[in-house]
Short mmCIF file of N, CA and C and ligand atoms in Angstrom, two decimals:
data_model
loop_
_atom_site.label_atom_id
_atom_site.label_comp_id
_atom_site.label_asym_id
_atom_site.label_seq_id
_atom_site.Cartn_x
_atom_site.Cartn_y
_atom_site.Cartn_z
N UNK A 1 16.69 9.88 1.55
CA UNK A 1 15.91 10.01 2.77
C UNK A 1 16.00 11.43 3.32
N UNK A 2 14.89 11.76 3.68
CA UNK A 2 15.05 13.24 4.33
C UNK A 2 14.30 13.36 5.90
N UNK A 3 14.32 14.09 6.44
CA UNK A 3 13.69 13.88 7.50
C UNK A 3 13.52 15.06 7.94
N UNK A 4 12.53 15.34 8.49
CA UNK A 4 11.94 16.90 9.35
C UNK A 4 11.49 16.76 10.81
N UNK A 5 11.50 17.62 11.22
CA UNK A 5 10.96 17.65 13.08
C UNK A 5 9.83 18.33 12.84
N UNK A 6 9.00 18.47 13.48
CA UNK A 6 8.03 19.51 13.50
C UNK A 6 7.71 19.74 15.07
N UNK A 7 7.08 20.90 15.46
CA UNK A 7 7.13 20.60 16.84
C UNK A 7 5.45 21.13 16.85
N UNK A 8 4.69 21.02 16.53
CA UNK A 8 2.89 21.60 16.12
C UNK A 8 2.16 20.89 15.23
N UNK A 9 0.94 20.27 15.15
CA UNK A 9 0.23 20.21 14.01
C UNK A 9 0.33 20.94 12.95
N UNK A 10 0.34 22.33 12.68
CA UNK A 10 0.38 23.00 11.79
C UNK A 10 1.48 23.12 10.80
N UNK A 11 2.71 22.86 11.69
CA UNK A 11 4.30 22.23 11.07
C UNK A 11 3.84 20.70 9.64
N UNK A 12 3.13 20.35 10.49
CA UNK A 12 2.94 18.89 9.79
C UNK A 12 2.21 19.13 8.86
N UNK A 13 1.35 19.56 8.63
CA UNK A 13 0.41 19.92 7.58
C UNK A 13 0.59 20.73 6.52
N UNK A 14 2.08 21.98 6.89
CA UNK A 14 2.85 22.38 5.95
C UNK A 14 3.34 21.60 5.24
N UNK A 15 4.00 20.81 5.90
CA UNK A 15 5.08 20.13 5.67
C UNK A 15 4.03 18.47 4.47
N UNK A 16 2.82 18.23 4.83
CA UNK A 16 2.21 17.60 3.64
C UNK A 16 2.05 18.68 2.86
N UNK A 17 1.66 20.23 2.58
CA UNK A 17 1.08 20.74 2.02
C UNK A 17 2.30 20.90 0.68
N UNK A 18 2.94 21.05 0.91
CA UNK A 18 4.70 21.32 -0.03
C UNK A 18 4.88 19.88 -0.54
N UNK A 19 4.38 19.14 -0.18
CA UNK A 19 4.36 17.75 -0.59
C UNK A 19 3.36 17.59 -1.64
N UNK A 20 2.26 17.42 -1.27
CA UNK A 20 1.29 17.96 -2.08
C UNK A 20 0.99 18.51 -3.09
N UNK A 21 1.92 19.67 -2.74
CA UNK A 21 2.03 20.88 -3.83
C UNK A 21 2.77 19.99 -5.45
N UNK A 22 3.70 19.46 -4.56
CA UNK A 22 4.73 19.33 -6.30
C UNK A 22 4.39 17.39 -6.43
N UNK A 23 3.85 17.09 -5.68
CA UNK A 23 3.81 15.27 -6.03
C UNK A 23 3.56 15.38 -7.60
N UNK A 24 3.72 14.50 -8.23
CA UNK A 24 3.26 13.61 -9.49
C UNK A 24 2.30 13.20 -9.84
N UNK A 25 1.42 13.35 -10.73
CA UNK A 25 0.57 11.72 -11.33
C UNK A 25 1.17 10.58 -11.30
N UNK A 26 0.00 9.75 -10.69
CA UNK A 26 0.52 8.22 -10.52
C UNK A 26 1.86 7.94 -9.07
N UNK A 27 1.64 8.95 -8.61
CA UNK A 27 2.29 8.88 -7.34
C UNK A 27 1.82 7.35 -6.52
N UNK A 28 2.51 6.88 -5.65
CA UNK A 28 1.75 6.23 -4.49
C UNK A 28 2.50 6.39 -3.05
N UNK A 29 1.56 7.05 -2.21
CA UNK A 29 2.43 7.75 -1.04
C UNK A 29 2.08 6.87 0.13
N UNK A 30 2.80 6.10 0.76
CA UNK A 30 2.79 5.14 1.78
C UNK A 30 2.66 6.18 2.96
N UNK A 31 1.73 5.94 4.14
CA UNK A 31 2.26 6.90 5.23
C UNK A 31 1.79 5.69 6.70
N UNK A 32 2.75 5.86 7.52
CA UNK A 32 2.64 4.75 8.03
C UNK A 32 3.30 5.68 9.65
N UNK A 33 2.57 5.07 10.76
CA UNK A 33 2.59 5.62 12.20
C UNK A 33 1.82 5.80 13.10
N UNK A 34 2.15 5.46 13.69
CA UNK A 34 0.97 5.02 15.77
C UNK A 34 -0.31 5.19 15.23
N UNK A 35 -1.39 4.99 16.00
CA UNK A 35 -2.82 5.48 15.93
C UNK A 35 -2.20 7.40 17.07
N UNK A 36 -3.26 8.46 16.04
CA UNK A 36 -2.64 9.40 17.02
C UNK A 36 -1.25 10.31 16.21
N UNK A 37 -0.37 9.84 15.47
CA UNK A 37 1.01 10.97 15.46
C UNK A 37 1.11 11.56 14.60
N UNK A 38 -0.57 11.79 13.80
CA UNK A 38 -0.82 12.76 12.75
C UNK A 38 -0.81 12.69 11.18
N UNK A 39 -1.14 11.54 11.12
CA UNK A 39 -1.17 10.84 9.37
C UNK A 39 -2.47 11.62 9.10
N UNK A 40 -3.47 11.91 9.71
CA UNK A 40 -4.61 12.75 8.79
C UNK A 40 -4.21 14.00 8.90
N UNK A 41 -3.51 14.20 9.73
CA UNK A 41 -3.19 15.92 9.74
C UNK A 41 -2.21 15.87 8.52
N UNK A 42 -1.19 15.39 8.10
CA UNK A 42 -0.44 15.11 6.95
C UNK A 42 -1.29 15.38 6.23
N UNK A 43 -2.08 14.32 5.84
CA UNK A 43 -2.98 13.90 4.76
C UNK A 43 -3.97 15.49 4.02
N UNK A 44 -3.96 15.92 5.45
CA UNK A 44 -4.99 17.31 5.17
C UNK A 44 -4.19 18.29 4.43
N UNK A 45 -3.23 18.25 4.92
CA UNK A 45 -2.56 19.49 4.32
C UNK A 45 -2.22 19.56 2.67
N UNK A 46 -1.90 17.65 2.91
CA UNK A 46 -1.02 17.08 1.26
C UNK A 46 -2.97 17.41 0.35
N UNK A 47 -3.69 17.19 0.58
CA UNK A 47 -4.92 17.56 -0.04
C UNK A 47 -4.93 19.01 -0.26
N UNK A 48 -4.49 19.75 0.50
CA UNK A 48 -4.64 21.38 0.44
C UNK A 48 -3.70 21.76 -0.74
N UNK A 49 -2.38 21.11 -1.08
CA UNK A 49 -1.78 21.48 -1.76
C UNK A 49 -1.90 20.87 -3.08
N UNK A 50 -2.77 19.74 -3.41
CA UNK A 50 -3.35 19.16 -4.68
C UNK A 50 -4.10 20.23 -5.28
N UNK A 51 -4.88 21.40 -3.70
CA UNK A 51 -5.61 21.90 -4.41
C UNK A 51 -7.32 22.17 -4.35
N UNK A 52 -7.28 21.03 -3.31
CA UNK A 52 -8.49 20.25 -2.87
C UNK A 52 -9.42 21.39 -1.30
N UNK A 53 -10.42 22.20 -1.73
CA UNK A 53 -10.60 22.54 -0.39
C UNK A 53 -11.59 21.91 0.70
N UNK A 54 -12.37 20.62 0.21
CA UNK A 54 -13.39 20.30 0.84
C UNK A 54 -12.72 19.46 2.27
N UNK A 55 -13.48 19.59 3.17
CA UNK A 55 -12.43 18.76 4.23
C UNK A 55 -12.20 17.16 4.06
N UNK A 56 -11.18 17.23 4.61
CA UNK A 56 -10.71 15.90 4.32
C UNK A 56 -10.85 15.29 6.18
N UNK A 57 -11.27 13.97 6.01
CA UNK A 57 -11.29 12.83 7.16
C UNK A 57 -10.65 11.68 6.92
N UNK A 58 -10.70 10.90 7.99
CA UNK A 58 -9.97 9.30 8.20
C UNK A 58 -11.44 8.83 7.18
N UNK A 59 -11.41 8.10 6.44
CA UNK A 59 -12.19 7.48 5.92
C UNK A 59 -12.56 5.90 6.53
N UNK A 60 -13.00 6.15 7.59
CA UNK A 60 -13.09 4.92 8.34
C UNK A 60 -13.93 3.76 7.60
N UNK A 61 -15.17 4.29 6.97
CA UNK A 61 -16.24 3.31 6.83
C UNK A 61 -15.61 2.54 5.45
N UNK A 62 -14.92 2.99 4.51
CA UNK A 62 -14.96 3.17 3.18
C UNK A 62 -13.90 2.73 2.47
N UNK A 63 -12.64 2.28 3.19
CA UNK A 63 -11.15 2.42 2.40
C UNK A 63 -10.72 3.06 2.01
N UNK A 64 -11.60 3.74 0.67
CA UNK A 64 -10.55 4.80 0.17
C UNK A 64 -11.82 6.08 -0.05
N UNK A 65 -11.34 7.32 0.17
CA UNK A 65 -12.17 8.20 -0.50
C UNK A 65 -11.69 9.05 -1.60
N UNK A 66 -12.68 9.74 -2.61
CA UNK A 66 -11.98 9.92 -3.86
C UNK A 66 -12.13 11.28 -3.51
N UNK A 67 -11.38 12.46 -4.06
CA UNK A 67 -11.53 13.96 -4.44
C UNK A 67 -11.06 14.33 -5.71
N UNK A 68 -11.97 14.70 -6.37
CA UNK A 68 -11.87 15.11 -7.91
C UNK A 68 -11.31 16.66 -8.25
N UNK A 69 -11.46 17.47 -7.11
CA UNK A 69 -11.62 18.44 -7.08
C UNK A 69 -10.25 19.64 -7.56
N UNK A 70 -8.54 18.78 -7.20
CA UNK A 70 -8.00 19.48 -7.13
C UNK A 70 -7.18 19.44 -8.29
N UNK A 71 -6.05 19.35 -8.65
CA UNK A 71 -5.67 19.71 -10.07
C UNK A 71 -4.75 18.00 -10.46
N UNK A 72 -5.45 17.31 -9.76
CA UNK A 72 -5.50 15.54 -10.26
C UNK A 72 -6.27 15.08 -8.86
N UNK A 73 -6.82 13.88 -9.76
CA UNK A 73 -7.64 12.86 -9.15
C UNK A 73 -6.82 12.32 -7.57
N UNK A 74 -7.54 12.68 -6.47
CA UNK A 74 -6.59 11.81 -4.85
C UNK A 74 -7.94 11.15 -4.58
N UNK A 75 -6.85 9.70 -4.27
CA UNK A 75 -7.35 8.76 -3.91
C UNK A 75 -7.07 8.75 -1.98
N UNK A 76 -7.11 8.89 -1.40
CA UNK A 76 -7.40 8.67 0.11
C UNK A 76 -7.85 7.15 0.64
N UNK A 77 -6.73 6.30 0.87
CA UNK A 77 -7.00 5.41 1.43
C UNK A 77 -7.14 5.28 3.11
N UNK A 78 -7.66 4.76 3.95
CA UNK A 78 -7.07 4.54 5.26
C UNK A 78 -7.59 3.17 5.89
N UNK A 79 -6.28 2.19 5.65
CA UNK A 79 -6.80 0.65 5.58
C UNK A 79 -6.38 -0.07 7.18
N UNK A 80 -6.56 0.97 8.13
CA UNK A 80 -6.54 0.21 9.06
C UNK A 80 -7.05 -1.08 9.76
N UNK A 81 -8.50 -0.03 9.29
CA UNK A 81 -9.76 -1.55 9.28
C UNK A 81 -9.62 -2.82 8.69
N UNK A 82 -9.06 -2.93 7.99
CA UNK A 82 -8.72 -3.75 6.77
C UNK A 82 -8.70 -5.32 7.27
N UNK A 83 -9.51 -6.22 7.00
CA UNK A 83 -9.00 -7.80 7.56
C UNK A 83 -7.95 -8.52 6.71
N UNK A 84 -8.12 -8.21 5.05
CA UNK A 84 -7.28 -8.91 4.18
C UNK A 84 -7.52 -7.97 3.25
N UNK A 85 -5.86 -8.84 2.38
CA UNK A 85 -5.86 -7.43 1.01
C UNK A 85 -7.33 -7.76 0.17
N UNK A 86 -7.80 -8.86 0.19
CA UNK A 86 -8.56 -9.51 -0.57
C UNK A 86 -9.65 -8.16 -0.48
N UNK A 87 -9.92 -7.38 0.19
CA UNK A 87 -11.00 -6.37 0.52
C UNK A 87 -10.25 -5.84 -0.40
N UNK A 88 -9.31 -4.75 -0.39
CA UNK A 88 -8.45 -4.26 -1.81
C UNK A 88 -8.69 -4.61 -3.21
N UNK A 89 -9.12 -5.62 -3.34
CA UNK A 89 -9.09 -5.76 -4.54
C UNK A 89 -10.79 -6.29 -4.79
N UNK A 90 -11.41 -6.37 -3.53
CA UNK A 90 -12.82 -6.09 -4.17
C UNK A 90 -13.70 -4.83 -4.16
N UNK A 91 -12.54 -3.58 -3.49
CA UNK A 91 -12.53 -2.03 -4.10
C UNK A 91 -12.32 -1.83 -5.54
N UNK A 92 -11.27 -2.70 -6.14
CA UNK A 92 -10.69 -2.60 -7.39
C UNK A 92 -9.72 -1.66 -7.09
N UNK A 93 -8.97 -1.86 -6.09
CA UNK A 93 -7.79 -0.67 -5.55
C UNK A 93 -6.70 -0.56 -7.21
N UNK A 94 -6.84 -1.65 -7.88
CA UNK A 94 -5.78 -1.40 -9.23
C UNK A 94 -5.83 -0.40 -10.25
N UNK A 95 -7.39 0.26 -9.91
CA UNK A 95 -7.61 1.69 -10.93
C UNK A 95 -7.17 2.46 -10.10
N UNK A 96 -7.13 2.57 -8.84
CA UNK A 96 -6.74 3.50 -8.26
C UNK A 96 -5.33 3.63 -8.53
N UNK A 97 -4.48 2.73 -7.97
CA UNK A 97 -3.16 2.33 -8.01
C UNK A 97 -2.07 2.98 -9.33
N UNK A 98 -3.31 2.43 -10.22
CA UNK A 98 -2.80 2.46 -11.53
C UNK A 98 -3.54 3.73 -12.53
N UNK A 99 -4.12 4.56 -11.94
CA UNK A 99 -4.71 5.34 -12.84
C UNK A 99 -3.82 6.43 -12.80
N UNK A 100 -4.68 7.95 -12.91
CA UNK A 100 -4.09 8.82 -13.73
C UNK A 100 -4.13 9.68 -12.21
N UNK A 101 -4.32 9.65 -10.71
CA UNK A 101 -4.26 10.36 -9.98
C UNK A 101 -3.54 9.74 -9.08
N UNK A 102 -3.30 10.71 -7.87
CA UNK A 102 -2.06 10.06 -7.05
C UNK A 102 -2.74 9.34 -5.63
N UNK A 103 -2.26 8.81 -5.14
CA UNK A 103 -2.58 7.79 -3.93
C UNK A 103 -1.76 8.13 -2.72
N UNK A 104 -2.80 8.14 -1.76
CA UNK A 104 -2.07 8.44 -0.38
C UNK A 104 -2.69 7.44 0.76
N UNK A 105 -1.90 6.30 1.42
CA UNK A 105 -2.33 5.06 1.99
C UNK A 105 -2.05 5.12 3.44
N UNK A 106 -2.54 5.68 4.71
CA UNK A 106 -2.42 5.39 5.80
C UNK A 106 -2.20 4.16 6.15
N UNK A 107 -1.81 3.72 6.98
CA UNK A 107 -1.73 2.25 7.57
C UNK A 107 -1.13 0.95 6.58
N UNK A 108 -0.08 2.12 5.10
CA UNK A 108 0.36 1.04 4.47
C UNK A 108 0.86 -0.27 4.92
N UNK A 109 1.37 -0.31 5.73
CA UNK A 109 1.86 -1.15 6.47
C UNK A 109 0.88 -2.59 6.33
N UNK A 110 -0.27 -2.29 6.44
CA UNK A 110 -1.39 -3.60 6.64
C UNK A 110 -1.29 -4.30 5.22
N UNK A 111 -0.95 -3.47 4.08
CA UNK A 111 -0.96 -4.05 2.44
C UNK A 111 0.27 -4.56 1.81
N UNK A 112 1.26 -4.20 2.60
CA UNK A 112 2.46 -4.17 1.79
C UNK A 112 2.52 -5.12 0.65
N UNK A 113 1.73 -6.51 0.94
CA UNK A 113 1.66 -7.35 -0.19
C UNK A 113 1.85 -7.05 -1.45
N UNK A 114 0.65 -5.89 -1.02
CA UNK A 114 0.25 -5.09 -2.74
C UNK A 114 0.71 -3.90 -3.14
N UNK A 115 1.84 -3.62 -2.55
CA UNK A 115 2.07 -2.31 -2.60
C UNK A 115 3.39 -2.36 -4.05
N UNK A 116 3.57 -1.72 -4.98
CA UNK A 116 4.32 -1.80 -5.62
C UNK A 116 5.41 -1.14 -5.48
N UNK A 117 6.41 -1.23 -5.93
CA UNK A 117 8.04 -1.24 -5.08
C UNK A 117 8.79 0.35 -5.52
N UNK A 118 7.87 0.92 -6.15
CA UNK A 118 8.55 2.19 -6.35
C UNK A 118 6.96 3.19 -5.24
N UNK A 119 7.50 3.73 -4.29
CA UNK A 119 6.83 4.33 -3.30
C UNK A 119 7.34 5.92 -2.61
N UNK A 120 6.72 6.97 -2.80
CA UNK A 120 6.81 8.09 -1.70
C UNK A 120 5.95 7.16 -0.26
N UNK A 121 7.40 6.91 0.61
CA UNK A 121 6.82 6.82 1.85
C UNK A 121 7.32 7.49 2.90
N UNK A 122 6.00 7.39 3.87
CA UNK A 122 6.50 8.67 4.95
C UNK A 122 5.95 7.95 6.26
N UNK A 123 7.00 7.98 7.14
CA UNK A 123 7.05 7.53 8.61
C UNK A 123 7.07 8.90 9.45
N UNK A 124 6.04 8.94 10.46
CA UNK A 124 5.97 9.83 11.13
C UNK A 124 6.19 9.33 12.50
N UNK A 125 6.30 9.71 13.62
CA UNK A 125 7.18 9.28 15.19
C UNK A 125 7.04 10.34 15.64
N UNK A 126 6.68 9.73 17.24
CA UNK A 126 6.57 10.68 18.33
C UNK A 126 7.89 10.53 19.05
N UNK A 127 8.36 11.32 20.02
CA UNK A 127 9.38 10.66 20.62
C UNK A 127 9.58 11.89 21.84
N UNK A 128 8.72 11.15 23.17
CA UNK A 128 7.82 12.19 24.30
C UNK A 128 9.31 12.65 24.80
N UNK A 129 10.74 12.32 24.86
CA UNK A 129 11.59 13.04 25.59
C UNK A 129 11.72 14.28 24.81
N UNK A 130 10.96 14.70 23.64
CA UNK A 130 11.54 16.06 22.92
C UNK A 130 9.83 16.65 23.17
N UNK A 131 8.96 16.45 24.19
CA UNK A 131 7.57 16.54 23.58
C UNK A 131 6.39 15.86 23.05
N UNK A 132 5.41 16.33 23.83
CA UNK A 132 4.48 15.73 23.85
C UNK A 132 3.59 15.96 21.75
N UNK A 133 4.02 17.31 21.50
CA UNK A 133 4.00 17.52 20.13
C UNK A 133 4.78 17.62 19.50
N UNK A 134 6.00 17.00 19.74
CA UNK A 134 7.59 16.69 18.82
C UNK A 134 6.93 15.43 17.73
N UNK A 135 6.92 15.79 16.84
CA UNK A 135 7.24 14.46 15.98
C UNK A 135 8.34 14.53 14.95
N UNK A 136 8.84 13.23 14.26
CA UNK A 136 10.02 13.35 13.15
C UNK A 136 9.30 12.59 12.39
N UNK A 137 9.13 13.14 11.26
CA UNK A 137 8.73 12.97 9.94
C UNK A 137 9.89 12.32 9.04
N UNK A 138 10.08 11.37 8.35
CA UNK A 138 10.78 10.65 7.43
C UNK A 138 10.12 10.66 5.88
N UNK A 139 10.98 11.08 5.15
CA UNK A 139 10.35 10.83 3.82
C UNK A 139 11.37 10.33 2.80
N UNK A 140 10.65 9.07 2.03
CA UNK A 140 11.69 8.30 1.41
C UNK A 140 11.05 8.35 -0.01
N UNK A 141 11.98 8.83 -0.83
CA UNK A 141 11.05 9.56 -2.60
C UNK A 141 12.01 10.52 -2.80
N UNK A 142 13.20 9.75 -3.67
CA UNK A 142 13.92 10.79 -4.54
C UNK A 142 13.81 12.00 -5.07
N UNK A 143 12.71 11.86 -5.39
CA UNK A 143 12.51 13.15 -6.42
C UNK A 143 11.61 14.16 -5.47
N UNK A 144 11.74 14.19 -4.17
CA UNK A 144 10.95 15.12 -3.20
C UNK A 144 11.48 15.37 -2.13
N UNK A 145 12.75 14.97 -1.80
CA UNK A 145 13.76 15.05 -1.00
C UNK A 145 14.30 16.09 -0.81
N UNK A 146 13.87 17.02 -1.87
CA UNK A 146 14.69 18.60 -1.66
C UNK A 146 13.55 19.64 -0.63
N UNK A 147 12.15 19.07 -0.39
CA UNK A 147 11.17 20.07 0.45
C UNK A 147 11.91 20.32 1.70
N UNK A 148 11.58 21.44 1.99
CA UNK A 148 11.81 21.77 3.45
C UNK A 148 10.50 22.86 3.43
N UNK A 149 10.67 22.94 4.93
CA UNK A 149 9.47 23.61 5.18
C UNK A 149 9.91 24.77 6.12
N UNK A 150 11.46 25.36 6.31
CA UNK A 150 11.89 26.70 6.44
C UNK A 150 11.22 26.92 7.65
P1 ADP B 1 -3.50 9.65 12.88
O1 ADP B 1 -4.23 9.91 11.59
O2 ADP B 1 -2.06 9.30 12.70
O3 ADP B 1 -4.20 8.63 13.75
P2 ADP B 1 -4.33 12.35 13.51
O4 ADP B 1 -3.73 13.15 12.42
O5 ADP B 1 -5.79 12.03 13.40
O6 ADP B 1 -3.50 11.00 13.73
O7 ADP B 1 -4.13 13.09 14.90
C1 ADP B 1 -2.91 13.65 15.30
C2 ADP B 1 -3.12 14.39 16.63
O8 ADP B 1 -1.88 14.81 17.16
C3 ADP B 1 -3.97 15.62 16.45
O9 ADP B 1 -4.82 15.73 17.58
C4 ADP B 1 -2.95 16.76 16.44
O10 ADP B 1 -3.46 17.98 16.93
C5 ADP B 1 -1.91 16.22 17.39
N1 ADP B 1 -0.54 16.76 17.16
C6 ADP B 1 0.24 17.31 18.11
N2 ADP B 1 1.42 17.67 17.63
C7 ADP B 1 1.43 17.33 16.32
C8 ADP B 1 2.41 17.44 15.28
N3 ADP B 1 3.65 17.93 15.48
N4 ADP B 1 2.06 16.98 14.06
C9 ADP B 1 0.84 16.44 13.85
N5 ADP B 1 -0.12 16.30 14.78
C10 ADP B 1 0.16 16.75 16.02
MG1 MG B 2 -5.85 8.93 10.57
#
């Protein structure tokens, strides 16, 4: 487990971008926290460091959005909307899951059903006595535990 503070958006978006940078194929990155404490700002940065420059959004309408662009296939989920996993799997979320690019799931929390048990996950938290832009970032993924963002 590792954990970071950030005290700015821009902290956070480093701090996906170094993430980003060195993730894996076949990754699956859980990110889970309030409506608001910066899972797309994460998300933007962890895209910047795949590689990816087109902008990235909450993919509200859609579940997941794809970007081909950066040096592997990101899948962009954000399943808030979500009523049942049963929608998941009439995406065919298992190519995603299971293919050759890495996965990044806002609002894992709503799937866990389906979530398979080896996971980069990341809890992000506000916590207003340090700041209104204090957040602590948690990241749980062995093999990425050594980032810092200096
Ligand atoms: P989520 O996707 O979790 O709903 P967003 O990433 O869309 O949240 O929005 C996060 C908001 O919080 C942005 O308006 C951003 O500017 C603001 N913010 C303030 N401080 C931070 C910080 N330390 N890290 C990330 N976002 C921050
Ligand atoms: Mg979001």
């Amino acid at each position: 487990m590792k954990v970071i503070e950030t005290y700015n958006e821009e902290e956070t978006r480093h701090f996906g971008r170094e993430l980003g940078k060195r993730i894996q194929p076949q990754a699956i990155c859980t990110l889970n926290g309030d409506l608001g404490v910066g899972k797309t700002v994460f998300t933007q940065g962890f895209a910047e460091g795949l590689g990816i420059t087109q902008p990235v959004n909450s993919p509200t309408f859609t579940i997941v959005q794809i970007y081909e662009e950066g040096r592997m296939p990101f899948y962009h989920f954000d399943v808030y909307r979500i009523g049942d996993v049963e929608e998941m799997e009439e995406i065919g979320y298992e190519d995603y899951f299971y293919g050759q690019g890495v996965c990044l799931i806002e609002w894992a929390q709503l799937i866990e059903e389906i979530l398979p048990s080896e996971l980069v996950d990341i809890t992000i938290e506000k916590n207003l006595e340090k700041g209104f832009d204090y957040r602590k970032i948690t990241l749980k993924g062995e093999a990425y535990e050594d980032i810092s963002i200096g």
